[in-house]
CSV table of C-alpha atoms and ligand atoms in Angstrom, one decimal:
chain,number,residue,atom,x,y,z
A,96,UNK,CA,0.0,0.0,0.0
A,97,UNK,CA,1.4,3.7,-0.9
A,98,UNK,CA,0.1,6.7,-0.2
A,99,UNK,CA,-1.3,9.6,-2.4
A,100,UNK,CA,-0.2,13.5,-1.1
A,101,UNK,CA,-2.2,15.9,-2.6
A,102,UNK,CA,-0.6,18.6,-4.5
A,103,UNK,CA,-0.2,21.5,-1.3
A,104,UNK,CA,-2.9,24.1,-1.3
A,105,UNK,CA,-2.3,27.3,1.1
A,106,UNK,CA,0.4,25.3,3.5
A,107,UNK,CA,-2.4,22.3,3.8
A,108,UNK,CA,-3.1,18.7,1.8
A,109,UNK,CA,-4.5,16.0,2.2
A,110,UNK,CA,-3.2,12.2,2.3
A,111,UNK,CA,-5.1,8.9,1.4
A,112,UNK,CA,-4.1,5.4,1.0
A,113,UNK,CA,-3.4,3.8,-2.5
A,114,UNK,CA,-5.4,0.2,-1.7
A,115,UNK,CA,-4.7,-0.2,-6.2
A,116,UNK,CA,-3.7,2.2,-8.0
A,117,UNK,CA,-6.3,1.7,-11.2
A,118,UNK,CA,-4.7,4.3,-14.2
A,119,UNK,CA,-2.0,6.4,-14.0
A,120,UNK,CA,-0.8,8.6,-17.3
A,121,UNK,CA,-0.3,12.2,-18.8
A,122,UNK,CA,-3.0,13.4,-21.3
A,123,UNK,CA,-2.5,16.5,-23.8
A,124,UNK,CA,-3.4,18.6,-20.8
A,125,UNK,CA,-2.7,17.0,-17.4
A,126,UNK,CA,-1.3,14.3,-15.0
A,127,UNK,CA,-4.3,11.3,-14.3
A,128,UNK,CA,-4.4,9.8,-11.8
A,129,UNK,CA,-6.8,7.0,-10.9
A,130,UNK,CA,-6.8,4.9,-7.8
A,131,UNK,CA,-8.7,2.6,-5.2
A,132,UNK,CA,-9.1,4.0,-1.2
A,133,UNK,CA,-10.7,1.9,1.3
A,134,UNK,CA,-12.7,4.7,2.4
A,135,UNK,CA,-14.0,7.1,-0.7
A,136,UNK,CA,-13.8,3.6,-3.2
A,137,UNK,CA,-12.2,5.1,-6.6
A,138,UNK,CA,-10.8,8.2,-6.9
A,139,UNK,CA,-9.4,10.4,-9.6
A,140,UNK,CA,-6.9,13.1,-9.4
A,141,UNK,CA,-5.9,15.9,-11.7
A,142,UNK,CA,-2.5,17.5,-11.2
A,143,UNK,CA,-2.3,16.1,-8.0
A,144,UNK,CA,-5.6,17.7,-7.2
A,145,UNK,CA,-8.8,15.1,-6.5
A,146,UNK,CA,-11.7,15.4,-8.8
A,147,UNK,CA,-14.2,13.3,-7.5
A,148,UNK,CA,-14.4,10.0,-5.3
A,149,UNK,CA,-17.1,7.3,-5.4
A,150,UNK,CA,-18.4,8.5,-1.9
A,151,UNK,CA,-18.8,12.1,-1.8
A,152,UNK,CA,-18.9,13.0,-5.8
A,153,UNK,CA,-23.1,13.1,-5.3
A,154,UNK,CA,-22.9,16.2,-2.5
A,155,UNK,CA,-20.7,18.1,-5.6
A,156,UNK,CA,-22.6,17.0,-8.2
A,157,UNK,CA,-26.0,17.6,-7.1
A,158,UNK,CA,-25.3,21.1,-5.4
A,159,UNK,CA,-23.8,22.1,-8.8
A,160,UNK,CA,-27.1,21.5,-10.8
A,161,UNK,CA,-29.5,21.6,-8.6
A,162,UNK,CA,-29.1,25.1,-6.9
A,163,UNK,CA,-29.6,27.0,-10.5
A,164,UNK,CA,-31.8,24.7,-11.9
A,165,UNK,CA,-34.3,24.7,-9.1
A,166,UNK,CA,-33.7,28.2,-8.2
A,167,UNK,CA,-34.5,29.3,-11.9
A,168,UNK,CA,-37.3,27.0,-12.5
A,169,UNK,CA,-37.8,26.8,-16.3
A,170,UNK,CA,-34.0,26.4,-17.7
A,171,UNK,CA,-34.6,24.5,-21.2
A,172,UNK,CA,-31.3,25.2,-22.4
A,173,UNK,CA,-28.0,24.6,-19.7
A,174,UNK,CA,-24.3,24.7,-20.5
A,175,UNK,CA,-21.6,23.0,-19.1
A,176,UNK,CA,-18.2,23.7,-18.8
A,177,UNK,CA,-15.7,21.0,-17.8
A,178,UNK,CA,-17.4,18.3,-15.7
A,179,UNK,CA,-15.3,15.7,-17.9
A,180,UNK,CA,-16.4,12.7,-15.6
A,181,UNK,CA,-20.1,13.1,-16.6
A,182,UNK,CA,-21.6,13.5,-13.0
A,183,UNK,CA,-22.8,17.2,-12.9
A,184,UNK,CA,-24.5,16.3,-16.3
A,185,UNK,CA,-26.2,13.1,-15.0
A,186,UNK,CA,-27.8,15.5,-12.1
A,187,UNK,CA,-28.9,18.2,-15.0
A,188,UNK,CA,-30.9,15.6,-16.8
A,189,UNK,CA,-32.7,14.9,-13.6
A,190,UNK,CA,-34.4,18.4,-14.1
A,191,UNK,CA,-37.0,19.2,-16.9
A,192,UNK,CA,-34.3,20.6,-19.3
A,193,UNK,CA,-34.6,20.3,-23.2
A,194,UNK,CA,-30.9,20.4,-24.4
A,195,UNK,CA,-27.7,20.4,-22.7
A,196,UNK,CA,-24.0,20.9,-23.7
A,197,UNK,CA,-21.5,20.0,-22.6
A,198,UNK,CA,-17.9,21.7,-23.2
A,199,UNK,CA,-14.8,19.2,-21.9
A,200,UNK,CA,-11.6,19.9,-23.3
A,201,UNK,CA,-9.6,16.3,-22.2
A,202,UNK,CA,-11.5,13.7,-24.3
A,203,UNK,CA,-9.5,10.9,-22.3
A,204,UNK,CA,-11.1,12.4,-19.0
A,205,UNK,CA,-14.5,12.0,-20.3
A,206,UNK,CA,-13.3,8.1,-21.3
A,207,UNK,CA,-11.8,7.0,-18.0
A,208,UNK,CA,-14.7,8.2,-15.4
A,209,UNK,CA,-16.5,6.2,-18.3
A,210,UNK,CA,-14.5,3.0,-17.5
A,211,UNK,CA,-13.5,3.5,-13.7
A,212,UNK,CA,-16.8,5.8,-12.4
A,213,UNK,CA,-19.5,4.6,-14.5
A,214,UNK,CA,-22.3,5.3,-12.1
A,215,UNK,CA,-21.4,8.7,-12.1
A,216,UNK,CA,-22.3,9.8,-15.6
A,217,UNK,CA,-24.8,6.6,-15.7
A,218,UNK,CA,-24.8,6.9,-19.4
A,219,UNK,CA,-26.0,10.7,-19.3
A,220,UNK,CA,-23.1,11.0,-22.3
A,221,UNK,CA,-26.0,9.3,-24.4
A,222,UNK,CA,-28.7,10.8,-23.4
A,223,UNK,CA,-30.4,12.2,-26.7
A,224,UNK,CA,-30.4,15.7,-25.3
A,225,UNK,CA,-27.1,15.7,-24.4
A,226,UNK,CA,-24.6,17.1,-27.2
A,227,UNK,CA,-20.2,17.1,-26.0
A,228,UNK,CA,-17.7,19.2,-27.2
A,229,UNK,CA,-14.0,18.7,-26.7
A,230,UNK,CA,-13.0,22.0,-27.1
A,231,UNK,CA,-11.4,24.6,-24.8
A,232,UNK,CA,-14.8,26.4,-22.9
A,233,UNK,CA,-12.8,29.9,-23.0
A,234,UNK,CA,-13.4,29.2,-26.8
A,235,UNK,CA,-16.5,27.9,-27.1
A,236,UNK,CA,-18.6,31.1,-24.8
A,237,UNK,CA,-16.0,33.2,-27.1
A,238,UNK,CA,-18.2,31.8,-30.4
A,239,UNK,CA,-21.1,30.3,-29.1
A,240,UNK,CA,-24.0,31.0,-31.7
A,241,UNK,CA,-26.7,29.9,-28.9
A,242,UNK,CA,-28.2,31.4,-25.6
A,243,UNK,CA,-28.1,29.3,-22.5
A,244,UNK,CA,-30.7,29.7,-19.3
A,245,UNK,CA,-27.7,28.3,-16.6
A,246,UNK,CA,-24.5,27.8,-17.1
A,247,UNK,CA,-22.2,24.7,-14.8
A,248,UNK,CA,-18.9,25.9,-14.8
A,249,UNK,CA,-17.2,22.6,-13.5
A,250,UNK,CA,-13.7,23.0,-13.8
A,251,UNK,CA,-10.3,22.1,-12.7
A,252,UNK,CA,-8.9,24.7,-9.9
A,253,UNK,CA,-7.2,28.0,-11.3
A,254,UNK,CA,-4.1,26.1,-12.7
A,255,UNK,CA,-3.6,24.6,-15.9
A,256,UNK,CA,-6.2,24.4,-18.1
A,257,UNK,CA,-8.9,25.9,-16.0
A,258,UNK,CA,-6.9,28.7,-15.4
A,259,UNK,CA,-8.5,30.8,-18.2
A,260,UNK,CA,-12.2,29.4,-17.0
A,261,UNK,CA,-11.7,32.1,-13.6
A,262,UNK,CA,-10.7,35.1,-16.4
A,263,UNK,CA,-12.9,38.3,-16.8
A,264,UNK,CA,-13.2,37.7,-20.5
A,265,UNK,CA,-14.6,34.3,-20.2
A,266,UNK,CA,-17.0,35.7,-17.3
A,267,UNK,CA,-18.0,38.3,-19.8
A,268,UNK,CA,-18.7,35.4,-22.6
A,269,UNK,CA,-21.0,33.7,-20.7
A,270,UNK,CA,-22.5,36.7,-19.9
A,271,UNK,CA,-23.6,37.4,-23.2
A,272,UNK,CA,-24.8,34.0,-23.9
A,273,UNK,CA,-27.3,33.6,-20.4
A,274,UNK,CA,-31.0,34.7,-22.1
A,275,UNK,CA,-32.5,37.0,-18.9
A,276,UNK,CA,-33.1,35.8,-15.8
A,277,UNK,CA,-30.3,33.2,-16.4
A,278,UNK,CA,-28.1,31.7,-13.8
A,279,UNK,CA,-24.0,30.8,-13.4
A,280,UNK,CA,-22.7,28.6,-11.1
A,281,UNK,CA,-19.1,27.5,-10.8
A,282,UNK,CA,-16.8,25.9,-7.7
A,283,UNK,CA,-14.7,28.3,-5.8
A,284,UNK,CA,-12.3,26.9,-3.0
A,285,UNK,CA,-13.0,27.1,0.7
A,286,UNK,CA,-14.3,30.3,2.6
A,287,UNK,CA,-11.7,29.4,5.3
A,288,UNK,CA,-8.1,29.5,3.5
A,289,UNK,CA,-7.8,32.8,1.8
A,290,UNK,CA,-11.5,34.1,2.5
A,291,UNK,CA,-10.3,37.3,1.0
A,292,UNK,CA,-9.9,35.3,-2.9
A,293,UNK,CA,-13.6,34.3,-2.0
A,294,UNK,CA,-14.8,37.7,-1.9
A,295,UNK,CA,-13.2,38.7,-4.5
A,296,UNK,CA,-14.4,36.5,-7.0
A,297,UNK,CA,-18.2,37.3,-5.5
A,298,UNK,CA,-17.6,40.9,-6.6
A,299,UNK,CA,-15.9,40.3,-10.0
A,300,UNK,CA,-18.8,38.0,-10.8
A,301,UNK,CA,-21.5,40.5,-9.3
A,302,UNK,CA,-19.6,43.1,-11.7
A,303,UNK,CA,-20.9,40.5,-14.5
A,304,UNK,CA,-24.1,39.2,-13.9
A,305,UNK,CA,-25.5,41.4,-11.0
A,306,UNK,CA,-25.7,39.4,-7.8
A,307,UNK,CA,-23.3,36.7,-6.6
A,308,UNK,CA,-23.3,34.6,-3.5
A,309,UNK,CA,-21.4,31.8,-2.4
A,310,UNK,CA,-23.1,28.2,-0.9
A,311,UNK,CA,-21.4,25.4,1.1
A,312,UNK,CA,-20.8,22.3,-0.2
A,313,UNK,CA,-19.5,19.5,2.1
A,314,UNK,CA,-17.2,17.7,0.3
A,315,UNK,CA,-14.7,15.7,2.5
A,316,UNK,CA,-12.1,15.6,0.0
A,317,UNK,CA,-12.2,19.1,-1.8
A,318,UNK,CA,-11.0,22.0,-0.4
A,319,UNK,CA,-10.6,21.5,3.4
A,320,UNK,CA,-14.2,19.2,3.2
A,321,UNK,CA,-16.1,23.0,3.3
A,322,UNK,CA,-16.2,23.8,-0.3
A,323,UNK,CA,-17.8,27.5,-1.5
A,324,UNK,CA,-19.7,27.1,-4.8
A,325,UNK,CA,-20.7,30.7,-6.0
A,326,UNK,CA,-24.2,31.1,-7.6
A,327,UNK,CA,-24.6,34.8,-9.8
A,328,UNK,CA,-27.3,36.2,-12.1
A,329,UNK,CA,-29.3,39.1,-12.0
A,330,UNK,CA,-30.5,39.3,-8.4
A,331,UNK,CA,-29.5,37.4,-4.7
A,332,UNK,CA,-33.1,36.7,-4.3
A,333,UNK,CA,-33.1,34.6,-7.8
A,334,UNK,CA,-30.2,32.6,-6.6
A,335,UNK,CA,-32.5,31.3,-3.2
A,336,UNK,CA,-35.6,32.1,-3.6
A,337,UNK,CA,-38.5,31.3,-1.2
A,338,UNK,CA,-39.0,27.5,0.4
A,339,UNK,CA,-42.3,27.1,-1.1
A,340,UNK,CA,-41.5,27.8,-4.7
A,341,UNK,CA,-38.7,25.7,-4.7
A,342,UNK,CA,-40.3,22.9,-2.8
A,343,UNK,CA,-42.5,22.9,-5.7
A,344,UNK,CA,-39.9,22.2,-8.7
A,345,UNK,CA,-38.0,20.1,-6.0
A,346,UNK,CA,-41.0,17.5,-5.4
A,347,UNK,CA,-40.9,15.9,-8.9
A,348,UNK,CA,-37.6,14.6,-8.5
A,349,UNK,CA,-37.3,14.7,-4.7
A,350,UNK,CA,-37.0,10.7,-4.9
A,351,UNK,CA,-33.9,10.6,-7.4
A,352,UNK,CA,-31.8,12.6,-5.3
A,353,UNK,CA,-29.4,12.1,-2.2
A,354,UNK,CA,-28.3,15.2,-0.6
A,355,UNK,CA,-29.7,18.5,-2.5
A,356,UNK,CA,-33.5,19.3,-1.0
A,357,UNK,CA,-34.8,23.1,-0.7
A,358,UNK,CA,-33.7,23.0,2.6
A,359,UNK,CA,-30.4,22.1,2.1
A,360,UNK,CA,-30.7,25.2,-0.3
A,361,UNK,CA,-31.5,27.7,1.9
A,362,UNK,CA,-29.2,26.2,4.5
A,363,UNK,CA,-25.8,26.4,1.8
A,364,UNK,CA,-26.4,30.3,1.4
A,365,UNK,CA,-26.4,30.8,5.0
A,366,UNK,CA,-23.7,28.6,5.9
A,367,UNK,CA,-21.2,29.6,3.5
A,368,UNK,CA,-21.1,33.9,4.4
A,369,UNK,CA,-21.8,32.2,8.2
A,370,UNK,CA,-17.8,30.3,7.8
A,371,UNK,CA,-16.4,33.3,5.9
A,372,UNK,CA,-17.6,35.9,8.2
A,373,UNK,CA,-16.4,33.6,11.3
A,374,UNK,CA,-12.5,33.9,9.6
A,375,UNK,CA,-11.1,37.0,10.9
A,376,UNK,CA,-9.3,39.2,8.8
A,377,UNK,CA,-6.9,37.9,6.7
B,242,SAM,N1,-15.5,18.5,-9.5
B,242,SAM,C1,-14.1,18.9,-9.8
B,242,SAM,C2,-13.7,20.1,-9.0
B,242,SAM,O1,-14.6,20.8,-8.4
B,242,SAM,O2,-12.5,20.4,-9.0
B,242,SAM,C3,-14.1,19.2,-11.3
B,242,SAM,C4,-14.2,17.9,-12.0
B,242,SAM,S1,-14.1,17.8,-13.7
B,242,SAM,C5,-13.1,16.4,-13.9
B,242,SAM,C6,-13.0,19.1,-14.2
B,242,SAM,C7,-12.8,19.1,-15.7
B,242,SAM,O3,-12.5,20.4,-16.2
B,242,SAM,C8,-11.7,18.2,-16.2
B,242,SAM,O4,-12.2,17.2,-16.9
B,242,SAM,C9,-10.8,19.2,-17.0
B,242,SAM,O5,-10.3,18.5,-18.2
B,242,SAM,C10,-11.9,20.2,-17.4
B,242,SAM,N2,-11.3,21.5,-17.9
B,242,SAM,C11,-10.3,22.2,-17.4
B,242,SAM,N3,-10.0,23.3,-18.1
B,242,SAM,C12,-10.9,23.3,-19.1
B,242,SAM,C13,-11.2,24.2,-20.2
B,242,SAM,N4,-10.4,25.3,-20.3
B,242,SAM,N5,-12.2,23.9,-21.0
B,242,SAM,C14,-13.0,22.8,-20.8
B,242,SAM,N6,-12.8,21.9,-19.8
B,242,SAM,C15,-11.8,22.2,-19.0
């Protein structure tokens, strides 16, 4: 047995054992690798960075599609940006959506969390109203042709090839292809290391798209297990709105999800600014 040390973030990583480890190569654009933990079953890791594991993935996943989709309420059209291993795509078909895209720009990512994480994309990849892209997403929101009501931005950190994914130019693409009333969401570290980076980004995107406001996802192996996702679009109250209206999109597919509920919702926004205000200044 070996062990795996993640790539140091802000003076802290984490370790987990290597019970097997699965795949283990260099694509066009990164370091893969792919092993077996006895506690969060497969796991994959990017740069030296984990992506998903078989245990928590579903807490990402589902807080990622669920948040805009139920907060918007009639998204027909959603984009998303990275999310190579299929699972923030499986959770956007779960919603009443017509079309959606996704943008990956590693097609062997999209191939191995076929072959080693198969019930996380669950065959969404085929889903006739699913279309891929390998393509850079800095490029495509740069020549999209079509309009969008959310967009997933489900990248890699902001190194490597998801570097350009956190640029003002890309945030000002997607801006121009979210029809009104549309929604962003992307994954944005921790609001305990570096809080200040956290803020930041909230008013750079609020610069964009009018409001933005970060939500907790607990995820034990991202970001310190407390991880901010940032919601924007063109109010705060369209990123959370009441408990009533979103029990009422939530209830036809309350049964096919895990974690996300309209509670869970509500409780994300709070806790998020709660942990960020708690850090004292930097
Ligand atoms: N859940 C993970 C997280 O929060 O860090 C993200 C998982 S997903 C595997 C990240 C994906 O973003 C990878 O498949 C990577 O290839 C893709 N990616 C990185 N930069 C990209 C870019 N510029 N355009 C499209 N996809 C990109």
């Amino acid at each position: 047995m070996t062990i795996f040390q993640e790539t140091m973030y802000q003076g802290h990583a984490q370790a987990l054992t290597v019970e097997e480890t699965l795949y283990q190569g260099r694509t066009d654009y990164q370091d893969v690798l792919i092993f077996r933990n006895e506690t969060f079953g497969n796991v994959m890791a990017l740069d030296g960075v984990v992506q998903l594991t078989d245990l928590d993935n579903h807490v990402y996943h589902e807080m990622m599609a669920h948040v805009p989709l139920t907060a918007h309420g009639a998204a027909k059209d959603v984009l998303v940006i990275g999310g190579g291993d299929g699972g923030t795509l499986k959770e956007v078909l779960k919603q009443p959506v017509d079309n959606a895209v996704l943008v990956e720009i590693d097609p062997q990512v999209i191939e191995l969390s076929k072959r080693y994480f198969p019930a996380v994309s669950a065959g969404a990849f085929d889903d006739p109203r699913v279309s891929v892209r390998i393509e850079d997403g800095l490029k495509y929101v740069a020549n999209a042709d079509r309009q969008f009501d959310v967009v997933i931005i489900d990248s890699t950190d902001p190194v490597g090839p998801g570097e350009a994914l956190f640029s003002d130019a890309f945030y000002a693409n997607c801006r121009a292809l979210l029809r009104a009333g549309g929604l962003v969401v992307l994954q944005s570290g921790t609001p305990f290391f570096r809080p200040a980076d956290l803020d930041q980004i909230c008013r750079r995107l609020g610069v964009h798209f009018g409001a933005a406001k970060p939500f907790l996802a607990p995820v034990p192996t991202y970001a310190h297990g407390q991880l901010a996702l940032i919601a924007a679009g063109p109010s705060a109250a369209a990123l959370c709105p009441p408990l009533a209206t979103l029990d009422e999109r939530f209830a036809p597919i309350n049964s096919r999800l895990r974690y996300y509920s309209p509670q869970v919702h509500h409780a994300a926004f709070t806790l998020a600014p709660a942990l960020r205000k708690s850090v004292t200044a930097d």
